[in-house]
Amino acid sequence: MDESLTLLLAQANDGDAAARNRLFELLYADLRRRAHAELAGHMRNSLCTTALVHEAYLRLFDKPLSVSSRAHFFHLAARVMRQVLLDHVRERQAQKRGGGAAPVTLTVDAAAEQADPLPLIALDRALNELQAFDPQLARLTELHVFAGLEFAAIAELVGTSERSVYRDWRLARVFLHRAMHGEPA
Amino acid sequence: MSEETTSPPPPAPDARAWQLLRAALELPAAERAAFAAQACAGDAALRAELDALLARDGDADSLLDAPLDPQRWLGVPAHDAGIGSVVGPYRIVAELGSGGMGSVYRAERIGGVARHHVALKVIKRGMDSGEIQARFVRERDILAQLKHPHIARLIDGGVSDTGQAWFAMELIDGEPIGAWCDARRLPLAARIALFLDVCAAVQYAHRNLVVHRDLKPGNVLVSGEGEVKLLDFGIAKLLTDSRDGAHTGSQLRLLTPEYAAPEQFRGEPVTTATDVYQLGLMLFALLSGRRAPRAGDNTGAAPMPRLAAALASARRAGEAPVETIAAARSTSLRALQRALRGDLARIVAKALADDPARRYDSAGDFADDLRRWLDGRPVLARPDSVAYRVRRFVARHTAGVAAATLAALSLIGASVYSADQAYRARQQAQRAEAVREFLVGVFANADPDENKGQPLSAHQLLEKGEAQLARDAGGDAAVAADLTGLIGSLYQKLGDFTRAKELLERAATMAGDAAIPAAIKARNANELARLELVQYKFDDAMSHAREALALAQAAGPGAAKENREARRMIASALIGEGKVKDGLPLLREVSAEEQQPGVDAGANLIDDDSLLCEAYEFDEQTEAAIAACHAAIDVATAQHRENTWGVSLVYNRLGTMLQRMGRYPESEAALREALRLREQLHGADHSGTVVVRSNLMRLYEVQGRHAETLQGRIDLVALARKNREARPGELGYALLLLGDVYDALGRLDDAEATLRESLAVWTELMGANNGKGTERAGVLRFLGENLQHQGRYDEAETAFRDAIAFAAAQKDSSLLAAEAALSHADLGNLLRLRHRYDAALAEFALIAPAPANGKNVSTRMTQIAAYQAEAELDAGHVAAAQASATQAVAFARQAYHGRTPRVTPALFARARAELAAGHPVEAEALLRETLALRSPPHPAEDLRVLEVQVELARALAARGERDAAKALAGATATLLAQNKTAYAADLRQRLADVR
């Protein structure tokens, strides 16, 4: 798996769309499986996407990647993770409505049911908006939120300073908040 | 909430307002209002817009911020340790930060006597808290006892009500070490002194068997007073510990990839060397203000991080400009660059070695070397010296190559050039020096960086040597010839025959140059001959060896070694052609000379014994051959060369001889030893290793275990095809042996195709060799037998006759005599099957008696006598048949020990004879034994199995067991019906009595 992945990554890096798609597929299948495995069982409802992405990185490549490859990987992984979560939430919604979708075994505790989750789907939509408005901010958000990278790490990948990253993050937040919660009355 | 049906999203924010927001966020909060007022002067709408955005910045704080927890979005309650909440016996007072593992808070002890604050680390959800807690209980004593002035103490730990693990640690008020040093503009020496404290802490922990595993800059704080404190000691261990110390999947996730050591990536166990690596990274940054380039970075820097180069390289995100870096170290840029070269760079590089074994063994050693640097003393970290590389190269590769190389080097020291007067002596010394320098240069130029830190292989070194030689072509012709020949012979030792041939032939063309000493020409000619021997080109080998001999004789006593070598090559060529009688004496002569005192023959002694062994074997003096083998091994051991190529050669010969003698367990042991040596020396696909692999398979096949070797044989054929040009004989053998396996397994068509291909290969090879060589006869016989099994008697007869004719044409080879005898026997057997009994018997009469050496029972006698017995039987001479059969069995029992199908022709012949003579009971016993030995490997419908069953049915009938006989006969007849050959028809006929 390792060698061809690195190759795919390099090709994707060079702009090869087919390679990128393939990589996405592979990662998606991989992360989705693991996410489901965690959700489905012993880990008590917990899903640490950061951990999953990091683990995937360390598991799939046996040596550190170059900065640009790493950047590419994490961007992709963040996308994948976003997709995985989204799909999961949608499935659960369908379940709740009795949609007959294949149930993901999930031990849900009552308290969780009553919790008011941040609407992931709304976030997803808002992210799409942000993508149209300022793609760089959108990618930053994905890296931070879905791949769980800390600002220092993002700074290195993106090639700016940590301060800039933090500032951009706040900008992104403003946008997303606005998009998700509308204008104040 | 129905997120699918929401109101349309608000329009994107106003572009100008957004720009202003961007700028405003750069400012401290207090100044923003003023900025907004100024920037929006006059534009109320813009101002309103901006204010709204700024307000949202405040709102957004609570919503999306750390600790980010996507699981909240899945309906799982977030971890809720917020200010004021209680975790264990602590109450959270403030949040200090968050990281990969969880968040850190300032917390106070509830009901504590004094206001005692701790740093409370609450581990994220997603970790298995129960397991963590269990480990903590186990480790708590050790961790709590880590009392060191520079280690933040672990105070307590537990699991909270929300099910999260937590740890309470000594609260440290300080800055990360990098920032602390920069703020005070500490010069290098002072930084290093501080760093020594860090090392001391790590060393202390290591002595208590605690490895940190996560030493990143954020984990090293310095207090206002300059006290270093390491945080999180042992936490990583608690969270990731597994029984065997290696990382499994779920444990990898906690690593901070930016600071992970190479072995952590590879999932290998974490050791103190891992901490050393991370300390190295830390020091690198402390000294150079830059992050160490990691392997794979696009910085263009070598994988080995160079301190000074880091300054020179382009600035990366978050790094200060070089002037700032120098200023933060209270020095000038130039002085800084100077200081970062030399020993300091070496120290850092050693700590950052990719291979843990090459780093400092401990933080203490690391610190010691730094202290040495501070004191101005020489440091232990040193670049790879030429000597080190040479030693490493030699150790890594075949002792044969090493011996050759060292021999070459020492040869240069010895007087290889014709000794003459002072002039010549000087010349020779110069040349010797030139060659020595060249070789040393090849090693010295072997930059480990070039190969990504991996040592260069011997082959790569030779390639470099060759390239170097091409560049220096204009130089001394003698040196060039010498080196060309030397490198060529080294290539041969490595098994790269193509390259070897190229170089050696080139060296041979240089022979016309009078400037080259005769001894060098002789040596090159010898090497070329050696190569040609391996490739079965006996004529070429012979001519080159003769040439070498002439040259060596002309050169006089100075070329005594080449002289012996040439004679040895000639002897080998003779033996290879099968002219053992001629080759053996010559070989003994050389061997005797080399055993004279004062003659430095070295490894040649082993070769001699080995060759002797080969010669004896050809001559069928097996005991002598075995003795020679053991002698060779003894000599090798005495010379400490037991792990060499030469010894593997001996073991291989020994193994094959023992197998031929039927001593299977000993054979397997010897062959496996040979295999082990060769795999170790050259890997699994090397031609020499292949030979042994094949021999081991042969051993199994002799025992009838063909099914086990089929795939291996197929693999070897594929490999041989790949290497056809370089190793032509290999394909011929591989195909022959594969064909034999197919035949035994009853896959007669596959066998035929394979054997025909083998024949073609041998014919081509020998066509190029004036028709010499013994293998073709063997293949013809195998092919003949195969055709006979298929019932194609005409073609089989042709094949056997061809074999006989071929063997007859090669009069002076004892091995071919054996082939001839067997071919006659095969032909006789075939004639019997064709019912031409007189012709069959006549054929057997043609067979020359075997050498009258009663001790060594040749396996071929078994076969010959067995076939003869059957021929006599079918011709009606029962008594003669009995006699022959009895002899056959006697031969078989002596030749073979253990179970092998090869005794079955004899057993079967005897059984038939006994039955014909009216002894069904004896016959039955023999037949049952035969059957057991033939099936497997032969399939149930194979005639070699069915013929036995036919006789068995007849024997049972003769004993009066009519029911059993009929049952067996019926079953056998059914299978026979499927077979259209003449022999099957004969067998059905024989069954008729029974049914």
PDB file of N, CA and C in Angstrom, chain B residues 111-168:
ATOM      1  N   GLY B 111     -10.076  21.740  49.214  1.00  0.00           N
ATOM      2  CA  GLY B 111      -9.874  21.480  50.640  1.00  0.00           C
ATOM      3  C   GLY B 111      -8.416  21.393  51.008  1.00  0.00           C
ATOM      4  N   GLY B 112      -7.589  21.906  50.111  1.00  0.00           N
ATOM      5  CA  GLY B 112      -6.174  21.866  50.447  1.00  0.00           C
ATOM      6  C   GLY B 112      -5.844  22.907  51.495  1.00  0.00           C
ATOM      7  N   VAL B 113      -4.783  22.636  52.165  1.00  0.00           N
ATOM      8  CA  VAL B 113      -4.402  23.570  53.234  1.00  0.00           C
ATOM      9  C   VAL B 113      -3.992  24.901  52.628  1.00  0.00           C
ATOM     10  N   ALA B 114      -3.084  24.858  51.690  1.00  0.00           N
ATOM     11  CA  ALA B 114      -2.674  26.124  51.065  1.00  0.00           C
ATOM     12  C   ALA B 114      -3.239  26.134  49.657  1.00  0.00           C
ATOM     13  N   ARG B 115      -3.164  27.272  49.043  1.00  0.00           N
ATOM     14  CA  ARG B 115      -3.626  27.320  47.667  1.00  0.00           C
ATOM     15  C   ARG B 115      -2.563  26.644  46.798  1.00  0.00           C
ATOM     16  N   HIS B 116      -2.764  25.394  46.624  1.00  0.00           N
ATOM     17  CA  HIS B 116      -1.761  24.624  45.898  1.00  0.00           C
ATOM     18  C   HIS B 116      -2.283  24.320  44.497  1.00  0.00           C
ATOM     19  N   HIS B 117      -1.671  24.969  43.518  1.00  0.00           N
ATOM     20  CA  HIS B 117      -2.162  24.764  42.173  1.00  0.00           C
ATOM     21  C   HIS B 117      -1.355  23.706  41.442  1.00  0.00           C
ATOM     22  N   VAL B 118      -2.036  23.007  40.630  1.00  0.00           N
ATOM     23  CA  VAL B 118      -1.353  22.012  39.811  1.00  0.00           C
ATOM     24  C   VAL B 118      -1.714  22.245  38.356  1.00  0.00           C
ATOM     25  N   ALA B 119      -0.982  21.613  37.518  1.00  0.00           N
ATOM     26  CA  ALA B 119      -1.354  21.563  36.102  1.00  0.00           C
ATOM     27  C   ALA B 119      -2.154  20.280  35.926  1.00  0.00           C
ATOM     28  N   LEU B 120      -3.364  20.437  35.506  1.00  0.00           N
ATOM     29  CA  LEU B 120      -4.236  19.283  35.379  1.00  0.00           C
ATOM     30  C   LEU B 120      -4.429  18.964  33.896  1.00  0.00           C
ATOM     31  N   LYS B 121      -4.022  17.803  33.532  1.00  0.00           N
ATOM     32  CA  LYS B 121      -4.173  17.406  32.138  1.00  0.00           C
ATOM     33  C   LYS B 121      -5.348  16.445  32.045  1.00  0.00           C
ATOM     34  N   VAL B 122      -6.332  16.842  31.297  1.00  0.00           N
ATOM     35  CA  VAL B 122      -7.490  15.976  31.130  1.00  0.00           C
ATOM     36  C   VAL B 122      -7.420  15.370  29.723  1.00  0.00           C
ATOM     37  N   ILE B 123      -7.392  14.082  29.701  1.00  0.00           N
ATOM     38  CA  ILE B 123      -7.208  13.399  28.429  1.00  0.00           C
ATOM     39  C   ILE B 123      -8.510  13.371  27.654  1.00  0.00           C
ATOM     40  N   LYS B 124      -8.385  13.641  26.390  1.00  0.00           N
ATOM     41  CA  LYS B 124      -9.547  13.647  25.504  1.00  0.00           C
ATOM     42  C   LYS B 124     -10.341  12.370  25.595  1.00  0.00           C
ATOM     43  N   ARG B 125     -11.566  12.499  25.261  1.00  0.00           N
ATOM     44  CA  ARG B 125     -12.335  11.297  25.008  1.00  0.00           C
ATOM     45  C   ARG B 125     -11.748  10.578  23.806  1.00  0.00           C
ATOM     46  N   GLY B 126     -12.008   9.317  23.725  1.00  0.00           N
ATOM     47  CA  GLY B 126     -11.439   8.567  22.610  1.00  0.00           C
ATOM     48  C   GLY B 126     -10.271   7.736  23.065  1.00  0.00           C
ATOM     49  N   MET B 127      -9.799   8.029  24.239  1.00  0.00           N
ATOM     50  CA  MET B 127      -8.766   7.165  24.793  1.00  0.00           C
ATOM     51  C   MET B 127      -9.436   6.170  25.710  1.00  0.00           C
ATOM     52  N   ASP B 128      -8.869   5.056  25.802  1.00  0.00           N
ATOM     53  CA  ASP B 128      -9.478   4.051  26.662  1.00  0.00           C
ATOM     54  C   ASP B 128      -9.078   4.330  28.103  1.00  0.00           C
ATOM     55  N   SER B 129      -9.924   5.050  28.784  1.00  0.00           N
ATOM     56  CA  SER B 129      -9.556   5.541  30.100  1.00  0.00           C
ATOM     57  C   SER B 129      -9.300   4.422  31.088  1.00  0.00           C
ATOM     58  N   GLY B 130     -10.082   3.396  30.954  1.00  0.00           N
ATOM     59  CA  GLY B 130      -9.910   2.308  31.910  1.00  0.00           C
ATOM     60  C   GLY B 130      -8.508   1.730  31.811  1.00  0.00           C
ATOM     61  N   GLU B 131      -8.113   1.504  30.583  1.00  0.00           N
ATOM     62  CA  GLU B 131      -6.784   0.925  30.389  1.00  0.00           C
ATOM     63  C   GLU B 131      -5.704   1.883  30.851  1.00  0.00           C
ATOM     64  N   ILE B 132      -5.902   3.159  30.535  1.00  0.00           N
ATOM     65  CA  ILE B 132      -4.924   4.158  30.963  1.00  0.00           C
ATOM     66  C   ILE B 132      -4.820   4.160  32.478  1.00  0.00           C
ATOM     67  N   GLN B 133      -5.948   4.120  33.104  1.00  0.00           N
ATOM     68  CA  GLN B 133      -5.954   4.124  34.563  1.00  0.00           C
ATOM     69  C   GLN B 133      -5.211   2.912  35.101  1.00  0.00           C
ATOM     70  N   ALA B 134      -5.461   1.803  34.476  1.00  0.00           N
ATOM     71  CA  ALA B 134      -4.800   0.589  34.956  1.00  0.00           C
ATOM     72  C   ALA B 134      -3.284   0.714  34.828  1.00  0.00           C
ATOM     73  N   ARG B 135      -2.877   1.253  33.697  1.00  0.00           N
ATOM     74  CA  ARG B 135      -1.428   1.421  33.518  1.00  0.00           C
ATOM     75  C   ARG B 135      -0.884   2.420  34.522  1.00  0.00           C
ATOM     76  N   PHE B 136      -1.640   3.443  34.732  1.00  0.00           N
ATOM     77  CA  PHE B 136      -1.167   4.461  35.665  1.00  0.00           C
ATOM     78  C   PHE B 136      -0.948   3.841  37.041  1.00  0.00           C
ATOM     79  N   VAL B 137      -1.875   3.021  37.427  1.00  0.00           N
ATOM     80  CA  VAL B 137      -1.720   2.379  38.722  1.00  0.00           C
ATOM     81  C   VAL B 137      -0.422   1.581  38.761  1.00  0.00           C
ATOM     82  N   ARG B 138      -0.157   0.910  37.656  1.00  0.00           N
ATOM     83  CA  ARG B 138       1.084   0.134  37.614  1.00  0.00           C
ATOM     84  C   ARG B 138       2.309   1.020  37.652  1.00  0.00           C
ATOM     85  N   GLU B 139       2.233   2.104  36.896  1.00  0.00           N
ATOM     86  CA  GLU B 139       3.444   2.906  36.708  1.00  0.00           C
ATOM     87  C   GLU B 139       3.592   4.008  37.721  1.00  0.00           C
ATOM     88  N   ARG B 140       2.533   4.232  38.464  1.00  0.00           N
ATOM     89  CA  ARG B 140       2.484   5.434  39.293  1.00  0.00           C
ATOM     90  C   ARG B 140       3.695   5.571  40.186  1.00  0.00           C
ATOM     91  N   ASP B 141       4.066   4.476  40.797  1.00  0.00           N
ATOM     92  CA  ASP B 141       5.203   4.574  41.707  1.00  0.00           C
ATOM     93  C   ASP B 141       6.459   5.029  40.988  1.00  0.00           C
ATOM     94  N   ILE B 142       6.684   4.422  39.846  1.00  0.00           N
ATOM     95  CA  ILE B 142       7.880   4.805  39.108  1.00  0.00           C
ATOM     96  C   ILE B 142       7.826   6.269  38.720  1.00  0.00           C
ATOM     97  N   LEU B 143       6.676   6.653  38.172  1.00  0.00           N
ATOM     98  CA  LEU B 143       6.579   8.022  37.674  1.00  0.00           C
ATOM     99  C   LEU B 143       6.607   9.021  38.824  1.00  0.00           C
ATOM    100  N   ALA B 144       5.915   8.669  39.865  1.00  0.00           N
ATOM    101  CA  ALA B 144       5.891   9.610  40.982  1.00  0.00           C
ATOM    102  C   ALA B 144       7.265   9.739  41.607  1.00  0.00           C
ATOM    103  N   GLN B 145       8.042   8.688  41.472  1.00  0.00           N
ATOM    104  CA  GLN B 145       9.363   8.754  42.070  1.00  0.00           C
ATOM    105  C   GLN B 145      10.378   9.484  41.219  1.00  0.00           C
ATOM    106  N   LEU B 146       9.938   9.887  40.036  1.00  0.00           N
ATOM    107  CA  LEU B 146      10.864  10.639  39.190  1.00  0.00           C
ATOM    108  C   LEU B 146      11.046  12.016  39.811  1.00  0.00           C
ATOM    109  N   LYS B 147      11.924  12.065  40.793  1.00  0.00           N
ATOM    110  CA  LYS B 147      12.114  13.334  41.485  1.00  0.00           C
ATOM    111  C   LYS B 147      13.418  13.924  41.014  1.00  0.00           C
ATOM    112  N   HIS B 148      13.298  14.930  40.232  1.00  0.00           N
ATOM    113  CA  HIS B 148      14.505  15.553  39.684  1.00  0.00           C
ATOM    114  C   HIS B 148      14.226  17.034  39.564  1.00  0.00           C
ATOM    115  N   PRO B 149      15.217  17.828  39.857  1.00  0.00           N
ATOM    116  CA  PRO B 149      14.963  19.270  39.807  1.00  0.00           C
ATOM    117  C   PRO B 149      14.481  19.739  38.435  1.00  0.00           C
ATOM    118  N   HIS B 150      14.792  18.979  37.402  1.00  0.00           N
ATOM    119  CA  HIS B 150      14.412  19.453  36.082  1.00  0.00           C
ATOM    120  C   HIS B 150      13.250  18.691  35.477  1.00  0.00           C
ATOM    121  N   ILE B 151      12.590  17.924  36.289  1.00  0.00           N
ATOM    122  CA  ILE B 151      11.429  17.203  35.781  1.00  0.00           C
ATOM    123  C   ILE B 151      10.200  17.613  36.558  1.00  0.00           C
ATOM    124  N   ALA B 152       9.181  18.013  35.811  1.00  0.00           N
ATOM    125  CA  ALA B 152       7.929  18.378  36.457  1.00  0.00           C
ATOM    126  C   ALA B 152       7.304  17.119  37.022  1.00  0.00           C
ATOM    127  N   ARG B 153       7.061  17.137  38.296  1.00  0.00           N
ATOM    128  CA  ARG B 153       6.614  15.912  38.941  1.00  0.00           C
ATOM    129  C   ARG B 153       5.196  15.545  38.583  1.00  0.00           C
ATOM    130  N   LEU B 154       5.008  14.286  38.480  1.00  0.00           N
ATOM    131  CA  LEU B 154       3.657  13.764  38.332  1.00  0.00           C
ATOM    132  C   LEU B 154       3.114  13.531  39.736  1.00  0.00           C
ATOM    133  N   ILE B 155       1.992  14.159  40.011  1.00  0.00           N
ATOM    134  CA  ILE B 155       1.490  14.109  41.385  1.00  0.00           C
ATOM    135  C   ILE B 155       0.432  13.032  41.558  1.00  0.00           C
ATOM    136  N   ASP B 156      -0.481  13.031  40.624  1.00  0.00           N
ATOM    137  CA  ASP B 156      -1.609  12.130  40.824  1.00  0.00           C
ATOM    138  C   ASP B 156      -2.284  11.860  39.494  1.00  0.00           C
ATOM    139  N   GLY B 157      -3.214  10.946  39.514  1.00  0.00           N
ATOM    140  CA  GLY B 157      -3.954  10.669  38.292  1.00  0.00           C
ATOM    141  C   GLY B 157      -5.201   9.887  38.605  1.00  0.00           C
ATOM    142  N   GLY B 158      -6.114   9.882  37.680  1.00  0.00           N
ATOM    143  CA  GLY B 158      -7.346   9.127  37.916  1.00  0.00           C
ATOM    144  C   GLY B 158      -8.259   9.205  36.725  1.00  0.00           C
ATOM    145  N   VAL B 159      -9.490   8.852  36.970  1.00  0.00           N
ATOM    146  CA  VAL B 159     -10.506   8.921  35.924  1.00  0.00           C
ATOM    147  C   VAL B 159     -11.652   9.779  36.436  1.00  0.00           C
ATOM    148  N   SER B 160     -12.079  10.738  35.629  1.00  0.00           N
ATOM    149  CA  SER B 160     -13.100  11.665  36.088  1.00  0.00           C
ATOM    150  C   SER B 160     -14.488  11.042  35.973  1.00  0.00           C
ATOM    151  N   ASP B 161     -15.467  11.799  36.467  1.00  0.00           N
ATOM    152  CA  ASP B 161     -16.850  11.333  36.390  1.00  0.00           C
ATOM    153  C   ASP B 161     -17.283  11.169  34.944  1.00  0.00           C
ATOM    154  N   THR B 162     -16.735  11.998  34.106  1.00  0.00           N
ATOM    155  CA  THR B 162     -17.117  11.908  32.684  1.00  0.00           C
ATOM    156  C   THR B 162     -16.348  10.813  31.972  1.00  0.00           C
ATOM    157  N   GLY B 163     -15.609  10.059  32.753  1.00  0.00           N
ATOM    158  CA  GLY B 163     -14.918   8.922  32.148  1.00  0.00           C
ATOM    159  C   GLY B 163     -13.626   9.273  31.461  1.00  0.00           C
ATOM    160  N   GLN B 164     -13.084  10.392  31.797  1.00  0.00           N
ATOM    161  CA  GLN B 164     -11.821  10.768  31.157  1.00  0.00           C
ATOM    162  C   GLN B 164     -10.666  10.626  32.140  1.00  0.00           C
ATOM    163  N   ALA B 165      -9.549  10.166  31.587  1.00  0.00           N
ATOM    164  CA  ALA B 165      -8.374  10.054  32.440  1.00  0.00           C
ATOM    165  C   ALA B 165      -7.783  11.432  32.657  1.00  0.00           C
ATOM    166  N   TRP B 166      -7.224  11.651  33.801  1.00  0.00           N
ATOM    167  CA  TRP B 166      -6.581  12.937  34.080  1.00  0.00           C
ATOM    168  C   TRP B 166      -5.284  12.704  34.845  1.00  0.00           C
ATOM    169  N   PHE B 167      -4.404  13.684  34.741  1.00  0.00           N
ATOM    170  CA  PHE B 167      -3.156  13.643  35.501  1.00  0.00           C
ATOM    171  C   PHE B 167      -2.922  15.006  36.113  1.00  0.00           C
ATOM    172  N   ALA B 168      -2.459  14.982  37.310  1.00  0.00           N
ATOM    173  CA  ALA B 168      -2.099  16.243  37.973  1.00  0.00           C
ATOM    174  C   ALA B 168      -0.593  16.317  38.040  1.00  0.00           C
TER     175      ALA B 168
END
